[in-house]
PDB file of C-alpha atoms in Angstrom:
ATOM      1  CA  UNK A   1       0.000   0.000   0.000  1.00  0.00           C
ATOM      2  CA  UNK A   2       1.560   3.395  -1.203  1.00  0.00           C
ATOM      3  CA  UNK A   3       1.552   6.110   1.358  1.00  0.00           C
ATOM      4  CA  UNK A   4      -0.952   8.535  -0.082  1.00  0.00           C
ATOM      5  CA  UNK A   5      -3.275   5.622  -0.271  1.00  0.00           C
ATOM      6  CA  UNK A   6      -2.638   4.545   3.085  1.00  0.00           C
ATOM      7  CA  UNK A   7      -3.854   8.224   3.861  1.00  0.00           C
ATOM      8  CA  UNK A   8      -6.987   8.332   2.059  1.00  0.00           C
ATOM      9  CA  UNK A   9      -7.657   4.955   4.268  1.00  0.00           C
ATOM     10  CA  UNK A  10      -6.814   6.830   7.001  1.00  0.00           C
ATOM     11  CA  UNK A  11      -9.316   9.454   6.151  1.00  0.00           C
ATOM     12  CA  UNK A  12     -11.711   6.611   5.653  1.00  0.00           C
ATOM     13  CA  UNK A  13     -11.424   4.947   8.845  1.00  0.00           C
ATOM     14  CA  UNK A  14     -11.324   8.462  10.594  1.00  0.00           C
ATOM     15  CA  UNK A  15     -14.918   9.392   9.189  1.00  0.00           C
ATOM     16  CA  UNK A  16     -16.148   6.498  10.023  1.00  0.00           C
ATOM     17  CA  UNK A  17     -14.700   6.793  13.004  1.00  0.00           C
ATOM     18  CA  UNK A  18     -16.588   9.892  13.766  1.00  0.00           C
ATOM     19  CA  UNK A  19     -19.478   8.766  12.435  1.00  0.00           C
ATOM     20  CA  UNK A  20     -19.641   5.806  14.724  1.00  0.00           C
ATOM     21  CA  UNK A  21     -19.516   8.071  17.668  1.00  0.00           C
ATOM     22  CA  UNK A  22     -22.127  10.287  16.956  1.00  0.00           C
ATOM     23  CA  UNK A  23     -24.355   7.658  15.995  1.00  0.00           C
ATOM     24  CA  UNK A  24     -23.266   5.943  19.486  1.00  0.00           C
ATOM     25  CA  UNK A  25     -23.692   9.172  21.298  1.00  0.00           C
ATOM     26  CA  UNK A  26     -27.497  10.292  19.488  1.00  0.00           C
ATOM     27  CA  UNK A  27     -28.440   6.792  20.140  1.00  0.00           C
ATOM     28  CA  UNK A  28     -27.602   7.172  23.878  1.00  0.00           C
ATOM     29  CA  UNK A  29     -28.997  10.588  23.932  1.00  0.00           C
ATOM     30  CA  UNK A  30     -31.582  10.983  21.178  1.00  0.00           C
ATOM     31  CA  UNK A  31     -34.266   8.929  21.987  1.00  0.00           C
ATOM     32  CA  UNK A  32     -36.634   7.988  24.900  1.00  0.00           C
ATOM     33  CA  UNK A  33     -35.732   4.546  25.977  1.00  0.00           C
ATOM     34  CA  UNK A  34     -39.595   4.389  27.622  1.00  0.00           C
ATOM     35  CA  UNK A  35     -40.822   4.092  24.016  1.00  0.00           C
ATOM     36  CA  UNK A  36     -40.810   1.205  22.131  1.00  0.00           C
ATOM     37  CA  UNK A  37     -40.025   2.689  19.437  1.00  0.00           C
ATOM     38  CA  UNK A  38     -37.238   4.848  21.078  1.00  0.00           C
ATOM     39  CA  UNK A  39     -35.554   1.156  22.867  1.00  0.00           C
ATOM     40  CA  UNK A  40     -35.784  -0.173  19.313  1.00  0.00           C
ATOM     41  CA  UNK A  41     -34.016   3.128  17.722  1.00  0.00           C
ATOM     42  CA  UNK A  42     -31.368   3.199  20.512  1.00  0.00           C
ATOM     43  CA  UNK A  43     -30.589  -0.366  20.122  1.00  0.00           C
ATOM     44  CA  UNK A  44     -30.064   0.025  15.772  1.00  0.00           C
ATOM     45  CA  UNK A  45     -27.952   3.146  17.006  1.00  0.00           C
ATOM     46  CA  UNK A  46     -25.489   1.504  19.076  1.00  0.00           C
ATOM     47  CA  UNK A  47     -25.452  -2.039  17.355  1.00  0.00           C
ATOM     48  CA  UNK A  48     -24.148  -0.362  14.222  1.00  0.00           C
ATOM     49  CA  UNK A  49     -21.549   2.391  16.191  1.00  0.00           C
ATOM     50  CA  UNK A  50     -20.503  -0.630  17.609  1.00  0.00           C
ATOM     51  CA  UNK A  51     -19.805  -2.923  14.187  1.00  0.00           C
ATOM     52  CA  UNK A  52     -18.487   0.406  12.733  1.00  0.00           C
ATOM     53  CA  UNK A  53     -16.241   1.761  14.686  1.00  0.00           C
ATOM     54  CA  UNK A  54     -14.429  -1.949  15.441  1.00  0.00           C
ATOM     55  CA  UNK A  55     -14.156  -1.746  11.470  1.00  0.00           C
ATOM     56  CA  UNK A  56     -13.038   1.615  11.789  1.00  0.00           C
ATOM     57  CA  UNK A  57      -9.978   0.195  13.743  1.00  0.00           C
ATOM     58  CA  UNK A  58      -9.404  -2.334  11.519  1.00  0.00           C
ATOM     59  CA  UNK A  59      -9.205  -0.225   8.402  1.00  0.00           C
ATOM     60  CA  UNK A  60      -6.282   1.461  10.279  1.00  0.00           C
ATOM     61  CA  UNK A  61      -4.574  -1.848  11.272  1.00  0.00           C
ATOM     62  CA  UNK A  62      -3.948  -2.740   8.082  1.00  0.00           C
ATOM     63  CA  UNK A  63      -2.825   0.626   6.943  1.00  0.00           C
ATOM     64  CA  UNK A  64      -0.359  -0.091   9.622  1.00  0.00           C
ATOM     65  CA  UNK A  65       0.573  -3.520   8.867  1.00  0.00           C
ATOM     66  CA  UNK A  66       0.561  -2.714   5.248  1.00  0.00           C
ATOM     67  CA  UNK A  67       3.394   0.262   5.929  1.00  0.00           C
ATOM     68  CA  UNK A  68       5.156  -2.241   8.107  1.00  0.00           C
ATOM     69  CA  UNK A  69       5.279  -4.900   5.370  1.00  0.00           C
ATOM     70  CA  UNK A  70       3.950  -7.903   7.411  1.00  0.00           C
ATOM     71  CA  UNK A  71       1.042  -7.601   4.312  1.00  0.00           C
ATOM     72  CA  UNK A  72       0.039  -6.813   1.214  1.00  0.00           C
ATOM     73  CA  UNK A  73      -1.466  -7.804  -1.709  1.00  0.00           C
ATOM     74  CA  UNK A  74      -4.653  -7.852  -3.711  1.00  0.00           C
ATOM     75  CA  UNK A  75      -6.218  -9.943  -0.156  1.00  0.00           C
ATOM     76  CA  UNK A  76      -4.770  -6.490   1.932  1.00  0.00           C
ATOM     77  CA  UNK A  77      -7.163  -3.955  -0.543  1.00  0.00           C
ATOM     78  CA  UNK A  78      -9.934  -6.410  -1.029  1.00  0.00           C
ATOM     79  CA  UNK A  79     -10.161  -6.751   3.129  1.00  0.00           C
ATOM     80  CA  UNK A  80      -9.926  -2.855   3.073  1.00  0.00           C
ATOM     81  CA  UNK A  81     -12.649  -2.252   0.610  1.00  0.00           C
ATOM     82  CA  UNK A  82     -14.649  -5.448   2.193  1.00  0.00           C
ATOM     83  CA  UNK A  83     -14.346  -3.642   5.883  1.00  0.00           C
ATOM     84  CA  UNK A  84     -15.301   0.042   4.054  1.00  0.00           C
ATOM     85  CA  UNK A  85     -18.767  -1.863   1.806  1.00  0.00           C
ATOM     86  CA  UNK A  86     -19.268  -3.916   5.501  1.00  0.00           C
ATOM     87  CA  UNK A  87     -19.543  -0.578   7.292  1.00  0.00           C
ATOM     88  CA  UNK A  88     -21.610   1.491   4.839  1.00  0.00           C
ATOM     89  CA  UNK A  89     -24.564  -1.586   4.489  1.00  0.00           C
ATOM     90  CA  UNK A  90     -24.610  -2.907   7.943  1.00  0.00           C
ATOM     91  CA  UNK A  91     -24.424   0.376  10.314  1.00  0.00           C
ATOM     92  CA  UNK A  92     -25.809   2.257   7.488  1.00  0.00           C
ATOM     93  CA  UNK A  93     -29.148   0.204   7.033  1.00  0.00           C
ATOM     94  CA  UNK A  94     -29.542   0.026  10.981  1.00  0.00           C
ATOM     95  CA  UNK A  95     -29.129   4.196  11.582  1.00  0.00           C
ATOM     96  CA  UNK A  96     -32.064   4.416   8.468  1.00  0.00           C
ATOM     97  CA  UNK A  97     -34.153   1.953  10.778  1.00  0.00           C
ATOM     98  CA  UNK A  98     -33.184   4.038  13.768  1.00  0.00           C
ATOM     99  CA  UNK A  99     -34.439   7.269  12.206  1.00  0.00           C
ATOM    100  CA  UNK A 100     -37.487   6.204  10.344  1.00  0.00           C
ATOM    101  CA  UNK A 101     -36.267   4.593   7.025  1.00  0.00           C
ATOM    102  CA  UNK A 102     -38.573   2.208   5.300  1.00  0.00           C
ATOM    103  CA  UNK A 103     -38.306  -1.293   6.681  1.00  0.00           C
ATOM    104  CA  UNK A 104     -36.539  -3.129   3.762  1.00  0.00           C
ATOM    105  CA  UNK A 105     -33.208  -1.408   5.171  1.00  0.00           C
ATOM    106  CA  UNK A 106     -33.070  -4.553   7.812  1.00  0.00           C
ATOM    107  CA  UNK A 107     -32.943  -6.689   4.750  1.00  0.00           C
ATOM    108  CA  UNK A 108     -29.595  -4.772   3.738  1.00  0.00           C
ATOM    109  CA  UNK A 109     -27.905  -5.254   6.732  1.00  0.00           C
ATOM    110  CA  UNK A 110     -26.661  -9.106   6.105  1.00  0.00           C
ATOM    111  CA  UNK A 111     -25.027  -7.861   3.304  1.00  0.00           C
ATOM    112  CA  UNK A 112     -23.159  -5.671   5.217  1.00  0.00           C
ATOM    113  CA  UNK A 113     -22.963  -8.631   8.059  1.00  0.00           C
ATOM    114  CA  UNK A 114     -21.452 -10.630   4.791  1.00  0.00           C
ATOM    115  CA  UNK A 115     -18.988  -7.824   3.574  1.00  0.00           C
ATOM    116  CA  UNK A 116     -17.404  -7.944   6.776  1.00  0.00           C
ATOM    117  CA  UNK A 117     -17.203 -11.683   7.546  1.00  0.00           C
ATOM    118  CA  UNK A 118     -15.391 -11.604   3.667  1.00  0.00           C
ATOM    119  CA  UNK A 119     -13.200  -8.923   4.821  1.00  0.00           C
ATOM    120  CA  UNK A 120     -11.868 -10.806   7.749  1.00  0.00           C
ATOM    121  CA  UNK A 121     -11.002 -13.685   5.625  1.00  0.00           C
ATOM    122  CA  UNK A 122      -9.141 -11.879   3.252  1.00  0.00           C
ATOM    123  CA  UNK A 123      -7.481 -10.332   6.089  1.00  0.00           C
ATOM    124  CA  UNK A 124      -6.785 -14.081   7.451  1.00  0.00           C
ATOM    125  CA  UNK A 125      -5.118 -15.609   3.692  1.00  0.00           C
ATOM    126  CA  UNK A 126      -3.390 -11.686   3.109  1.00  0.00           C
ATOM    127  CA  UNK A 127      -1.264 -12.662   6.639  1.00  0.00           C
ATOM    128  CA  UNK A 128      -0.791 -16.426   5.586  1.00  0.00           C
ATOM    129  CA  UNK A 129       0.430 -15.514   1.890  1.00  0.00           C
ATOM    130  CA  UNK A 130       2.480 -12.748   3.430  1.00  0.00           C
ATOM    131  CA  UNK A 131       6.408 -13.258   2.183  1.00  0.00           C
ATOM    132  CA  UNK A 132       7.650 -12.469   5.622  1.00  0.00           C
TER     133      UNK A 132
END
């Protein structure tokens, strides 16, 4: 991984970074917990801040791994890309539930579920087939 794409991952995992904690901290904050309704909201908010910002981190640990040479590879930007899909479709479909979007976004969410269970796994064979 080059070093100016290494930053734009950076960036990546940054924003999402940031968007994982304000969806953690509306969720907390945002909605009445007495509600059904507002329970249900709460509980999309911080299941997905949750699944985003631990794919947050590990968009940055292979940024770092990748500088350090331990991996690389094809496997190293598919897991990148698989991590970045995983976090748009699985948080992303749970904060539309949260605020109101129309129920076929819980249908989007094992996609997302999927994209990040891929990612891992080409995270798993990039550090196998890794030269060093």
């Amino acid at each position: 991984m080059n070093d100016s794409n290494g930053k734009l991952w950076i960036a990546i995992a940054a924003a999402s970074g940031a968007i994982a904690v304000a969806a953690g901290a509306f969720g907390a904050h945002g909605f009445d917990p007495a509600t059904v309704a507002g329970a249900r909201a709460r509980d999309w908010l911080q299941t997905g801040s949750h699944y985003e910002i631990v794919h947050a981190l590990a968009m940055l640990a292979v940024v770092l791994l990748s500088a350090q040479g331990r991996i690389g590879g094809k496997l190293t930007g598919a897991a990148q890309w698989l991590f970045l899909i995983g976090s748009v479709l699985f948080p992303g479909s749970l904060y539309a539930l949260a605020f109101g979007g129309p129920r076929w976004f819980g249908a989007v969410a094992p996609f997302g579920g999927t994209a990040f269970i891929l990612g891992w796994l080409a995270l798993a064979l990039a550090a196998l087939s890794a030269r060093r």
